[in-house]
């Protein structure tokens, strides 16, 4: 029955059964653990909330809390303790309210809460009295008597709340442990049952799959071993994949038996073909060797031509670089000529300006000569007047003696003026003569400057023509170098192609030799295959 189910469906069924088993286990575990959640939440409520409230009440009521702050205020009278008491008062009341409204709070716990709240309220009421007495300056002993409060009920109430909280926690812990034990027993029982069922199903499916596989393995081992009986057949039971594999194995043996017969015939034909291919490979290898020798001569000629092209390219490049250097030097010389022309033009302009200044100086000298003529005439008239005055003074006798002295001084001054005028006249004439010579020299220098500018222009034109010729020569050299480089590149490509062809011919020769070797190996393999195929019994 099970052999009629496919292996795929067997495996799917096994997986489905395992999944169903896991689902059942999950449901059982969920059903068993759900009460644990409720128990744990109850345990957490009983422990966390109640213990938290009790802890706040103990902390805020005892040392460092409300009572301690109240006592410190009575002793020290500082307002900061009033604030601390009020904060503790609020926190204690909030915790008492929280504990009061927890579920399952007993009447005894409520009575304890009332006692704690009563004592706390007495302290709260006494704080107002204490503040008033501190303000009035009352003694500490009087204040203590006036507000004396008994802490016993509150201490007993806090102790009772702590004990009840601990008892509730222990009870919840015990109930939780019992629930966990019951859930563990259920889970273990379900797990054992599921494991037994899974083992039974897995063993059944494994036997249904492994037994046919063992028969297949035995058949293939016999084929792979020394027994090459292709007439062997496996039993076929059922309709599953393993049964179909057994049927396929039987068909495979029949097909291989036919193939072996065909291989025996083909191997005989292969032996004859390999011998013919071996002879053709030997002939091709001889022809390739002859072509390779001829190709090596062509490669040598191409290498020599490539070296010639490289030499031409180097010379053309050197000529182009030399032309470029001459062009740079010519450009530099032209720049120097341009600079000199600029300087010469500046000198010519300066010569013109100096010539104009000297001409003006000559004109001013002529003007000064006219002024000297006037001064000379005035000096002569002054001399005549002084002479006349001396004559008149002589006629006047003693009365004109003083006037004679003045006339004599005036005449002396007129003579000195005439002498100075003569000296100035001589100097002006010398200056005018030098100015005329300078004007003449300036004119000659101006002409020479203009001639120099003209010659510099001719030099510039000549340098320009030289530059143009050098540029043309450099372009030609560049073209020659480019052409040589292109020819060199083409020659190198041809050399490379010939080298590649030589390499290909070597590869072809090697391939021909390898083909001959393979032909021999094929002949050997054909013989071996005939021997091996002959071992199969059909």
Short mmCIF file of C-alpha atoms in Angstrom, two decimals:
data_model
loop_
_atom_site.label_atom_id
_atom_site.label_comp_id
_atom_site.label_asym_id
_atom_site.label_seq_id
_atom_site.Cartn_x
_atom_site.Cartn_y
_atom_site.Cartn_z
CA UNK A 1 0.00 0.00 0.00
CA UNK A 2 2.71 2.50 0.97
CA UNK A 3 4.72 1.74 -2.20
CA UNK A 4 1.91 3.21 -4.28
CA UNK A 5 2.38 6.61 -2.60
CA UNK A 6 5.00 8.79 -4.26
CA UNK A 7 8.16 9.74 -2.36
CA UNK A 8 7.13 13.38 -2.70
CA UNK A 9 3.78 12.70 -1.04
CA UNK A 10 5.49 10.54 1.58
CA UNK A 11 7.83 13.38 2.48
CA UNK A 12 5.00 15.93 2.37
CA UNK A 13 2.89 13.65 4.55
CA UNK A 14 5.78 13.24 6.98
CA UNK A 15 6.30 17.01 7.06
CA UNK A 16 2.56 17.55 7.53
CA UNK A 17 2.44 15.04 10.37
CA UNK A 18 5.43 16.68 12.05
CA UNK A 19 3.79 20.09 11.56
CA UNK A 20 0.53 18.78 13.04
CA UNK A 21 2.48 17.31 15.94
CA UNK A 22 4.16 20.65 16.50
CA UNK A 23 0.79 22.42 16.31
CA UNK A 24 -0.71 20.06 18.90
CA UNK A 25 2.30 20.59 21.14
CA UNK A 26 1.98 24.34 20.69
CA UNK A 27 -1.72 24.28 21.59
CA UNK A 28 -1.05 22.14 24.64
CA UNK A 29 1.83 24.40 25.70
CA UNK A 30 -0.32 27.49 25.15
CA UNK A 31 -3.20 25.99 27.11
CA UNK A 32 -0.79 25.03 29.88
CA UNK A 33 1.07 28.33 30.00
CA UNK A 34 -1.95 30.66 29.80
CA UNK A 35 -2.75 30.18 33.51
CA UNK A 36 0.91 30.84 34.22
CA UNK A 37 0.52 34.30 32.71
CA UNK A 38 -2.43 35.05 34.98
CA UNK A 39 -0.60 33.66 37.97
CA UNK A 40 2.51 35.66 37.13
CA UNK A 41 0.53 38.89 36.72
CA UNK A 42 -1.19 38.25 40.03
CA UNK A 43 2.18 37.54 41.63
CA UNK A 44 3.59 40.76 40.14
CA UNK A 45 0.61 42.77 41.41
CA UNK A 46 0.87 41.29 44.87
CA UNK A 47 4.61 41.81 45.06
CA UNK A 48 5.47 44.94 43.07
CA UNK A 49 2.65 47.32 43.96
CA UNK A 50 2.18 46.38 47.62
CA UNK A 51 5.92 46.20 48.29
CA UNK A 52 6.39 49.54 46.56
CA UNK A 53 3.71 51.25 48.63
CA UNK A 54 5.04 49.76 51.88
CA UNK A 55 8.59 50.80 51.01
CA UNK A 56 7.50 54.42 50.37
CA UNK A 57 5.50 54.49 53.62
CA UNK A 58 8.44 53.16 55.65
CA UNK A 59 10.96 55.48 54.00
CA UNK A 60 8.88 58.66 54.14
CA UNK A 61 7.64 58.01 57.70
CA UNK A 62 10.81 56.91 59.47
CA UNK A 63 14.37 58.21 59.63
CA UNK A 64 14.93 60.97 57.09
CA UNK A 65 11.16 61.21 56.53
CA UNK A 66 8.22 63.05 58.07
CA UNK A 67 8.89 62.30 61.77
CA UNK A 68 12.60 63.06 61.41
CA UNK A 69 11.85 66.35 59.64
CA UNK A 70 9.30 67.26 62.37
CA UNK A 71 11.84 66.57 65.15
CA UNK A 72 14.54 68.58 63.36
CA UNK A 73 12.14 71.52 63.02
CA UNK A 74 11.34 71.36 66.75
CA UNK A 75 15.07 71.28 67.61
CA UNK A 76 16.40 73.77 65.02
CA UNK A 77 13.39 75.83 63.94
CA UNK A 78 14.54 75.92 60.26
CA UNK A 79 11.84 76.24 57.59
CA UNK A 80 13.49 73.73 55.23
CA UNK A 81 12.35 70.93 57.56
CA UNK A 82 8.76 72.14 57.19
CA UNK A 83 9.03 71.65 53.42
CA UNK A 84 10.52 68.19 53.86
CA UNK A 85 7.70 67.20 56.25
CA UNK A 86 5.03 68.38 53.82
CA UNK A 87 6.61 66.49 50.92
CA UNK A 88 6.79 63.31 53.01
CA UNK A 89 3.19 63.89 54.17
CA UNK A 90 1.96 64.00 50.58
CA UNK A 91 3.96 60.92 49.52
CA UNK A 92 2.76 58.86 52.52
CA UNK A 93 -0.91 59.72 51.90
CA UNK A 94 -0.58 58.84 48.20
CA UNK A 95 0.97 55.46 49.07
CA UNK A 96 -1.70 54.79 51.71
CA UNK A 97 -4.43 55.57 49.16
CA UNK A 98 -2.78 53.31 46.59
CA UNK A 99 -2.50 50.42 49.07
CA UNK A 100 -6.08 50.95 50.24
CA UNK A 101 -7.53 50.49 46.74
CA UNK A 102 -5.53 47.38 45.85
CA UNK A 103 -7.72 44.28 45.37
CA UNK A 104 -8.10 41.83 48.30
CA UNK A 105 -7.10 44.41 50.91
CA UNK A 106 -8.23 42.97 54.26
CA UNK A 107 -10.02 44.81 57.05
CA UNK A 108 -6.99 44.40 59.30
CA UNK A 109 -4.84 46.14 56.68
CA UNK A 110 -7.38 48.95 56.34
CA UNK A 111 -7.35 49.41 60.14
CA UNK A 112 -3.55 49.60 60.07
CA UNK A 113 -3.74 52.21 57.30
CA UNK A 114 -6.19 54.23 59.40
CA UNK A 115 -3.78 54.11 62.39
CA UNK A 116 -0.87 55.27 60.24
CA UNK A 117 -2.95 58.05 58.73
CA UNK A 118 -4.14 59.16 62.22
CA UNK A 119 -0.59 59.43 63.60
CA UNK A 120 0.54 61.26 60.45
CA UNK A 121 -2.37 63.69 60.77
CA UNK A 122 -1.47 64.36 64.43
CA UNK A 123 2.03 65.32 63.34
CA UNK A 124 0.57 67.47 60.57
CA UNK A 125 -1.74 69.29 63.02
CA UNK A 126 1.09 69.64 65.53
CA UNK A 127 3.26 71.27 62.86
CA UNK A 128 1.03 74.36 62.81
CA UNK A 129 1.24 74.59 66.61
CA UNK A 130 5.01 74.13 66.45
CA UNK A 131 5.36 76.89 63.83
CA UNK A 132 3.36 79.29 66.01
CA UNK A 133 5.40 78.46 69.16
CA UNK A 134 8.70 78.74 67.26
CA UNK A 135 7.59 82.15 66.03
CA UNK A 136 6.76 83.13 69.64
CA UNK A 137 10.22 81.95 70.76
CA UNK A 138 9.00 79.11 73.00
CA UNK A 139 11.48 76.66 74.51
CA UNK A 140 12.11 73.31 72.84
CA UNK A 141 10.88 71.38 75.92
CA UNK A 142 7.61 73.34 75.93
CA UNK A 143 7.12 72.72 72.23
CA UNK A 144 7.80 69.00 72.70
CA UNK A 145 5.21 68.77 75.50
CA UNK A 146 2.62 70.69 73.50
CA UNK A 147 2.85 68.51 70.40
CA UNK A 148 3.83 65.14 71.88
CA UNK A 149 2.55 62.36 69.58
CA UNK A 150 2.72 58.57 70.13
CA UNK A 151 4.35 56.76 67.16
CA UNK A 152 3.37 53.27 68.35
CA UNK A 153 0.15 52.78 66.33
CA UNK A 154 1.84 53.93 63.14
CA UNK A 155 4.88 51.68 63.69
CA UNK A 156 2.61 48.70 64.39
CA UNK A 157 0.50 49.49 61.33
CA UNK A 158 3.53 49.72 59.06
CA UNK A 159 4.84 46.42 60.44
CA UNK A 160 1.47 44.75 59.83
CA UNK A 161 1.35 46.00 56.23
CA UNK A 162 4.87 44.69 55.61
CA UNK A 163 4.00 41.26 57.08
CA UNK A 164 0.80 41.00 55.03
CA UNK A 165 2.67 42.01 51.89
CA UNK A 166 5.27 39.31 52.50
CA UNK A 167 2.59 36.69 53.23
CA UNK A 168 0.70 37.54 50.03
CA UNK A 169 3.92 37.30 48.01
CA UNK A 170 4.73 33.86 49.46
CA UNK A 171 1.20 32.62 48.77
CA UNK A 172 1.29 33.88 45.18
CA UNK A 173 4.71 32.29 44.73
CA UNK A 174 3.43 28.92 46.00
CA UNK A 175 0.39 29.02 43.70
CA UNK A 176 2.56 29.97 40.75
CA UNK A 177 4.93 27.07 41.45
CA UNK A 178 2.01 24.60 41.59
CA UNK A 179 0.63 25.90 38.28
CA UNK A 180 4.07 25.60 36.68
CA UNK A 181 4.36 21.98 37.86
CA UNK A 182 0.99 21.00 36.40
CA UNK A 183 1.78 22.73 33.10
CA UNK A 184 5.15 20.97 32.92
CA UNK A 185 3.51 17.56 33.37
CA UNK A 186 1.05 18.28 30.56
CA UNK A 187 3.75 19.47 28.23
CA UNK A 188 5.99 16.46 28.96
CA UNK A 189 3.16 14.00 28.36
CA UNK A 190 2.20 15.66 25.09
CA UNK A 191 5.84 15.81 23.99
CA UNK A 192 6.38 12.08 24.65
CA UNK A 193 3.23 11.11 22.76
CA UNK A 194 4.14 13.29 19.78
CA UNK A 195 7.70 11.94 19.72
CA UNK A 196 6.49 8.32 19.72
CA UNK A 197 4.08 9.02 16.87
CA UNK A 198 6.76 10.88 14.90
CA UNK A 199 9.30 8.05 15.36
CA UNK A 200 6.82 5.43 14.15
CA UNK A 201 5.90 7.43 11.05
CA UNK A 202 9.54 8.32 10.26
CA UNK A 203 10.64 4.66 10.54
CA UNK A 204 7.81 3.51 8.26
CA UNK A 205 8.58 6.16 5.63
CA UNK A 206 12.33 5.51 5.88
CA UNK A 207 11.89 1.77 5.29
CA UNK A 208 9.60 2.44 2.33
CA UNK A 209 12.30 4.65 0.79
CA UNK A 210 15.57 2.95 1.80
CA UNK A 211 14.76 -0.65 0.76
CA UNK A 212 14.27 0.18 -2.96
CA UNK A 213 17.28 2.49 -2.76
CA UNK A 214 19.43 -0.32 -1.40
CA UNK A 215 18.41 -2.51 -4.34
CA UNK A 216 19.29 0.34 -6.75
CA UNK A 217 22.65 0.89 -5.07
CA UNK A 218 23.45 -2.81 -5.30
CA UNK A 219 22.61 -2.82 -9.02
CA UNK A 220 24.77 0.24 -9.74
CA UNK A 221 27.63 -1.18 -7.65
CA UNK A 222 27.57 -4.34 -9.75
CA UNK A 223 27.70 -2.26 -12.95
CA UNK A 224 30.54 -0.13 -11.58
CA UNK A 225 32.47 -3.19 -10.40
CA UNK A 226 33.99 -6.00 -12.37
CA UNK A 227 30.63 -7.52 -13.34
CA UNK A 228 29.63 -5.67 -16.55
CA UNK A 229 26.49 -7.72 -17.20
CA UNK A 230 24.09 -5.37 -18.99
CA UNK A 231 21.43 -8.09 -19.05
CA UNK A 232 20.78 -7.62 -15.29
CA UNK A 233 17.27 -6.37 -14.32
CA UNK A 234 15.88 -5.00 -11.03
CA UNK A 235 12.46 -5.98 -9.58
CA UNK A 236 9.77 -3.27 -9.88
CA UNK A 237 7.21 -2.98 -7.02
CA UNK A 238 4.59 -0.25 -6.78
CA UNK A 239 4.23 3.01 -8.69
CA UNK A 240 6.30 5.47 -6.67
CA UNK A 241 9.43 7.28 -7.82
CA UNK A 242 11.72 4.48 -6.63
CA UNK A 243 9.77 1.94 -8.66
CA UNK A 244 10.04 4.23 -11.68
CA UNK A 245 13.80 4.56 -11.05
CA UNK A 246 14.12 0.76 -11.03
CA UNK A 247 12.23 0.59 -14.31
CA UNK A 248 14.47 3.35 -15.66
CA UNK A 249 17.55 1.40 -14.54
CA UNK A 250 16.35 -1.61 -16.52
CA UNK A 251 15.73 0.59 -19.58
CA UNK A 252 19.15 2.19 -19.09
CA UNK A 253 20.84 -1.20 -19.19
CA UNK A 254 19.04 -2.04 -22.44
CA UNK A 255 20.04 1.33 -23.96
CA UNK A 256 23.65 1.00 -22.83
CA UNK A 257 23.84 -2.47 -24.34
CA UNK A 258 22.81 -1.03 -27.73
CA UNK A 259 25.18 1.89 -27.32
CA UNK A 260 28.11 -0.39 -26.53
CA UNK A 261 27.56 -2.24 -29.78
CA UNK A 262 27.52 1.06 -31.68
CA UNK A 263 30.66 2.25 -29.87
CA UNK A 264 32.52 -0.86 -30.86
CA UNK A 265 31.72 -0.19 -34.52
CA UNK A 266 32.58 3.53 -34.22
CA UNK A 267 35.90 2.87 -32.48
CA UNK A 268 37.01 0.71 -35.40
CA UNK A 269 36.21 3.55 -37.83
CA UNK A 270 37.93 6.05 -35.51
CA UNK A 271 41.19 4.12 -35.64
CA UNK A 272 41.34 4.41 -39.45
CA UNK A 273 40.44 8.13 -39.40
CA UNK A 274 43.09 8.97 -36.82
CA UNK A 275 45.82 7.36 -38.92
CA UNK A 276 44.79 9.49 -41.95
CA UNK A 277 44.67 12.66 -39.81
CA UNK A 278 48.13 11.93 -38.47
CA UNK A 279 49.56 11.79 -42.01
CA UNK A 280 47.79 15.10 -42.97
CA UNK A 281 49.11 16.82 -39.82
CA UNK A 282 52.69 15.85 -40.69
CA UNK A 283 52.35 17.35 -44.21
CA UNK A 284 50.81 20.57 -42.85
CA UNK A 285 53.60 20.93 -40.29
CA UNK A 286 56.29 20.72 -43.02
CA UNK A 287 54.55 23.45 -45.10
CA UNK A 288 54.21 25.70 -42.06
CA UNK A 289 57.92 25.36 -41.26
CA UNK A 290 58.83 26.55 -44.78
CA UNK A 291 56.45 29.54 -44.55
CA UNK A 292 57.83 30.48 -41.15
CA UNK A 293 61.40 30.63 -42.52
CA UNK A 294 60.30 32.94 -45.36
CA UNK A 295 58.30 35.09 -42.95
CA UNK A 296 61.33 35.57 -40.70
CA UNK A 297 63.21 37.15 -43.63
CA UNK A 298 60.30 39.56 -44.24
CA UNK A 299 60.23 40.47 -40.54
CA UNK A 300 63.98 41.23 -40.63
CA UNK A 301 63.50 43.57 -43.64
CA UNK A 302 60.60 45.32 -41.90
CA UNK A 303 62.72 45.85 -38.78
CA UNK A 304 65.46 47.50 -40.87
CA UNK A 305 62.89 49.73 -42.59
CA UNK A 306 61.42 50.66 -39.19
CA UNK A 307 64.88 51.69 -37.94
CA UNK A 308 65.34 53.87 -41.07
CA UNK A 309 62.00 55.56 -40.46
CA UNK A 310 62.94 56.18 -36.85
CA UNK A 311 66.26 57.74 -37.93
CA UNK A 312 64.46 60.06 -40.40
CA UNK A 313 61.92 60.98 -37.74
CA UNK A 314 64.70 61.80 -35.23
CA UNK A 315 66.57 63.97 -37.75
CA UNK A 316 63.38 65.77 -38.78
CA UNK A 317 62.47 66.29 -35.15
CA UNK A 318 66.00 67.64 -34.43
CA UNK A 319 65.77 70.02 -37.43
CA UNK A 320 62.35 71.17 -36.25
CA UNK A 321 63.69 71.77 -32.74
CA UNK A 322 66.70 73.70 -34.18
CA UNK A 323 64.35 75.79 -36.34
CA UNK A 324 62.22 76.44 -33.26
CA UNK A 325 65.35 77.57 -31.37
CA UNK A 326 66.34 79.91 -34.24
CA UNK A 327 62.78 81.18 -34.35
CA UNK A 328 62.95 81.94 -30.65
CA UNK A 329 66.30 83.71 -31.06
CA UNK A 330 64.95 85.68 -34.06
CA UNK A 331 61.88 86.65 -32.09
CA UNK A 332 64.14 87.74 -29.25
CA UNK A 333 66.29 89.80 -31.69
CA UNK A 334 63.18 91.34 -33.17
CA UNK A 335 62.01 92.20 -29.70
CA UNK A 336 65.40 93.81 -28.98
CA UNK A 337 65.17 95.80 -32.25
CA UNK A 338 61.67 96.91 -31.32
CA UNK A 339 62.96 97.98 -27.92
CA UNK A 340 65.91 99.87 -29.47
CA UNK A 341 63.59 101.57 -31.98
CA UNK A 342 61.41 102.65 -29.09
CA UNK A 343 64.46 103.98 -27.24
CA UNK A 344 65.75 105.75 -30.42
CA UNK A 345 62.35 107.33 -31.02
CA UNK A 346 62.37 108.48 -27.43
CA UNK A 347 65.89 109.93 -27.91
CA UNK A 348 64.74 111.67 -31.13
CA UNK A 349 61.82 113.17 -29.28
CA UNK A 350 64.15 114.29 -26.52
CA UNK A 351 66.57 115.78 -29.11
CA UNK A 352 63.69 117.71 -30.69
CA UNK A 353 62.68 118.99 -27.30
CA UNK A 354 66.26 120.02 -26.41
CA UNK A 355 66.65 121.71 -29.84
CA UNK A 356 63.51 123.68 -29.23
CA UNK A 357 64.78 124.68 -25.81
CA UNK A 358 68.11 125.84 -27.30
CA UNK A 359 66.29 127.85 -30.00
CA UNK A 360 64.25 129.50 -27.28
CA UNK A 361 67.47 130.12 -25.38
CA UNK A 362 68.96 131.81 -28.48
CA UNK A 363 65.88 133.99 -28.78
CA UNK A 364 66.10 134.89 -25.11
CA UNK A 365 69.81 135.74 -25.62
CA UNK A 366 68.88 138.14 -28.43
CA UNK A 367 66.30 139.72 -26.14
CA UNK A 368 68.92 140.07 -23.44
CA UNK A 369 71.23 141.80 -26.02
CA UNK A 370 68.52 144.35 -26.74
CA UNK A 371 68.11 144.96 -23.04
CA UNK A 372 71.89 145.42 -22.70
CA UNK A 373 71.83 148.00 -25.52
CA UNK A 374 69.23 149.93 -23.58
CA UNK A 375 71.32 149.62 -20.40
CA UNK A 376 74.44 150.75 -22.32
CA UNK A 377 72.58 153.82 -23.65
CA UNK A 378 71.34 154.64 -20.19
CA UNK A 379 74.91 154.31 -18.81
CA UNK A 380 76.32 156.62 -21.51
CA UNK A 381 73.62 159.23 -20.83
CA UNK A 382 74.28 158.86 -17.12
CA UNK A 383 78.01 159.40 -17.78
CA UNK A 384 77.26 162.55 -19.82
CA UNK A 385 74.93 163.83 -17.14
CA UNK A 386 77.58 163.15 -14.48
CA UNK A 387 80.18 164.99 -16.62
CA UNK A 388 77.86 167.95 -17.04
CA UNK A 389 77.13 167.91 -13.32
CA UNK A 390 80.88 167.94 -12.55
CA UNK A 391 81.36 170.90 -14.90
CA UNK A 392 78.53 172.77 -13.22
CA UNK A 393 79.91 171.91 -9.78
CA UNK A 394 83.33 173.26 -10.79
CA UNK A 395 81.70 176.47 -11.85
CA UNK A 396 79.89 176.73 -8.56
CA UNK A 397 83.13 176.55 -6.63
CA UNK A 398 82.97 175.62 -2.99
CA UNK A 399 79.19 175.46 -2.99
CA UNK A 400 79.16 172.79 -5.68
CA UNK A 401 81.91 170.67 -4.12
CA UNK A 402 79.45 168.17 -2.58
CA UNK A 403 77.53 167.98 -5.77
CA UNK A 404 80.84 167.34 -7.60
CA UNK A 405 81.53 164.34 -5.33
CA UNK A 406 78.09 162.88 -6.11
CA UNK A 407 78.56 163.51 -9.82
CA UNK A 408 81.94 161.78 -9.67
CA UNK A 409 80.35 158.72 -7.93
CA UNK A 410 77.56 158.61 -10.52
CA UNK A 411 80.08 158.74 -13.33
CA UNK A 412 82.10 155.95 -11.72
CA UNK A 413 78.91 153.89 -11.40
CA UNK A 414 78.04 154.57 -15.04
CA UNK A 415 81.50 153.39 -16.09
CA UNK A 416 81.19 150.22 -14.06
CA UNK A 417 77.75 149.64 -15.57
CA UNK A 418 79.22 149.99 -19.05
CA UNK A 419 82.02 147.54 -18.16
CA UNK A 420 79.52 144.99 -16.74
CA UNK A 421 77.35 145.45 -19.77
CA UNK A 422 80.32 144.70 -22.00
CA UNK A 423 81.10 141.55 -20.01
CA UNK A 424 77.47 140.38 -20.17
CA UNK A 425 77.49 141.16 -23.90
CA UNK A 426 80.54 138.95 -24.33
CA UNK A 427 78.98 136.13 -22.32
CA UNK A 428 75.70 136.34 -24.27
CA UNK A 429 77.59 136.28 -27.54
CA UNK A 430 79.48 133.15 -26.35
CA UNK A 431 76.15 131.58 -25.26
CA UNK A 432 74.55 132.43 -28.61
CA UNK A 433 77.52 130.91 -30.44
CA UNK A 434 77.30 127.71 -28.31
CA UNK A 435 73.51 127.60 -28.82
CA UNK A 436 73.95 127.79 -32.59
CA UNK A 437 76.51 124.97 -32.41
CA UNK A 438 74.16 122.91 -30.19
CA UNK A 439 71.24 123.48 -32.58
CA UNK A 440 73.44 122.35 -35.47
CA UNK A 441 74.62 119.28 -33.50
CA UNK A 442 71.04 118.49 -32.53
CA UNK A 443 69.95 118.69 -36.16
CA UNK A 444 72.75 116.33 -37.20
CA UNK A 445 71.91 113.95 -34.31
CA UNK A 446 68.25 114.05 -35.27
CA UNK A 447 69.13 113.10 -38.83
CA UNK A 448 71.33 110.25 -37.57
CA UNK A 449 68.54 109.08 -35.24
CA UNK A 450 66.11 109.04 -38.13
CA UNK A 451 68.63 107.12 -40.22
CA UNK A 452 69.07 104.67 -37.31
CA UNK A 453 65.28 104.23 -37.04
CA UNK A 454 65.09 103.53 -40.78
CA UNK A 455 67.90 100.98 -40.52
CA UNK A 456 66.21 99.38 -37.48
CA UNK A 457 62.99 99.13 -39.50
CA UNK A 458 64.89 97.39 -42.28
CA UNK A 459 66.42 95.02 -39.70
CA UNK A 460 62.96 94.33 -38.30
CA UNK A 461 61.60 93.56 -41.75
CA UNK A 462 64.58 91.29 -42.41
CA UNK A 463 64.01 89.47 -39.08
CA UNK A 464 60.33 89.10 -39.95
CA UNK A 465 61.21 87.51 -43.27
CA UNK A 466 63.70 85.24 -41.50
CA UNK A 467 61.01 84.26 -39.00
CA UNK A 468 58.57 83.48 -41.78
CA UNK A 469 61.20 81.38 -43.56
CA UNK A 470 62.04 79.55 -40.32
CA UNK A 471 58.34 78.93 -39.63
CA UNK A 472 57.92 77.53 -43.14
CA UNK A 473 60.99 75.36 -42.65
CA UNK A 474 59.76 74.23 -39.23
CA UNK A 475 56.35 73.33 -40.70
CA UNK A 476 58.07 71.30 -43.40
CA UNK A 477 60.24 69.57 -40.80
CA UNK A 478 57.15 68.90 -38.70
CA UNK A 479 55.37 67.43 -41.70
CA UNK A 480 58.42 65.33 -42.50
CA UNK A 481 58.64 64.14 -38.88
CA UNK A 482 54.89 63.42 -38.81
CA UNK A 483 55.07 61.51 -42.07
CA UNK A 484 58.11 59.60 -40.83
CA UNK A 485 56.33 58.81 -37.56
CA UNK A 486 53.24 57.66 -39.44
CA UNK A 487 55.35 55.52 -41.73
CA UNK A 488 57.21 54.22 -38.69
CA UNK A 489 53.86 53.47 -37.02
CA UNK A 490 52.63 51.67 -40.14
CA UNK A 491 55.91 49.78 -40.36
CA UNK A 492 55.64 48.81 -36.69
CA UNK A 493 52.06 47.67 -37.22
CA UNK A 494 53.20 45.63 -40.22
CA UNK A 495 56.07 44.27 -38.14
CA UNK A 496 53.64 43.47 -35.33
CA UNK A 497 51.22 41.86 -37.77
CA UNK A 498 54.03 39.82 -39.28
CA UNK A 499 55.15 38.88 -35.78
CA UNK A 500 51.57 37.88 -34.96
CA UNK A 501 51.42 35.89 -38.19
CA UNK A 502 54.69 34.22 -37.25
CA UNK A 503 53.28 33.50 -33.81
CA UNK A 504 50.10 32.16 -35.34
CA UNK A 505 52.16 30.00 -37.67
CA UNK A 506 54.11 28.72 -34.69
CA UNK A 507 50.83 28.05 -32.92
CA UNK A 508 49.52 26.38 -36.06
CA UNK A 509 52.67 24.28 -36.27
CA UNK A 510 52.34 23.42 -32.61
CA UNK A 511 48.65 22.69 -33.16
CA UNK A 512 49.51 20.44 -36.11
CA UNK A 513 52.07 18.62 -33.99
CA UNK A 514 49.55 18.47 -31.15
CA UNK A 515 46.91 17.20 -33.60
CA UNK A 516 49.30 14.49 -34.74
CA UNK A 517 49.91 13.61 -31.11
CA UNK A 518 46.17 13.61 -30.42
CA UNK A 519 45.63 11.41 -33.49
CA UNK A 520 48.10 8.93 -32.10
CA UNK A 521 46.43 9.14 -28.68
CA UNK A 522 43.00 8.72 -30.30
CA UNK A 523 44.27 5.64 -32.08
CA UNK A 524 45.51 4.30 -28.77
CA UNK A 525 42.23 5.26 -27.03
CA UNK A 526 40.21 3.60 -29.81
CA UNK A 527 42.14 0.41 -29.23
CA UNK A 528 41.64 0.70 -25.47
CA UNK A 529 37.94 1.50 -25.94
CA UNK A 530 37.52 -1.59 -28.12
CA UNK A 531 39.14 -3.61 -25.37
CA UNK A 532 36.98 -2.03 -22.61
CA UNK A 533 33.71 -2.17 -24.55
CA UNK A 534 34.41 -5.76 -25.34
CA UNK A 535 34.22 -6.45 -21.58
CA UNK A 536 30.46 -5.64 -21.50
CA UNK A 537 28.15 -8.58 -21.98
CA UNK A 538 25.04 -7.75 -23.95
#
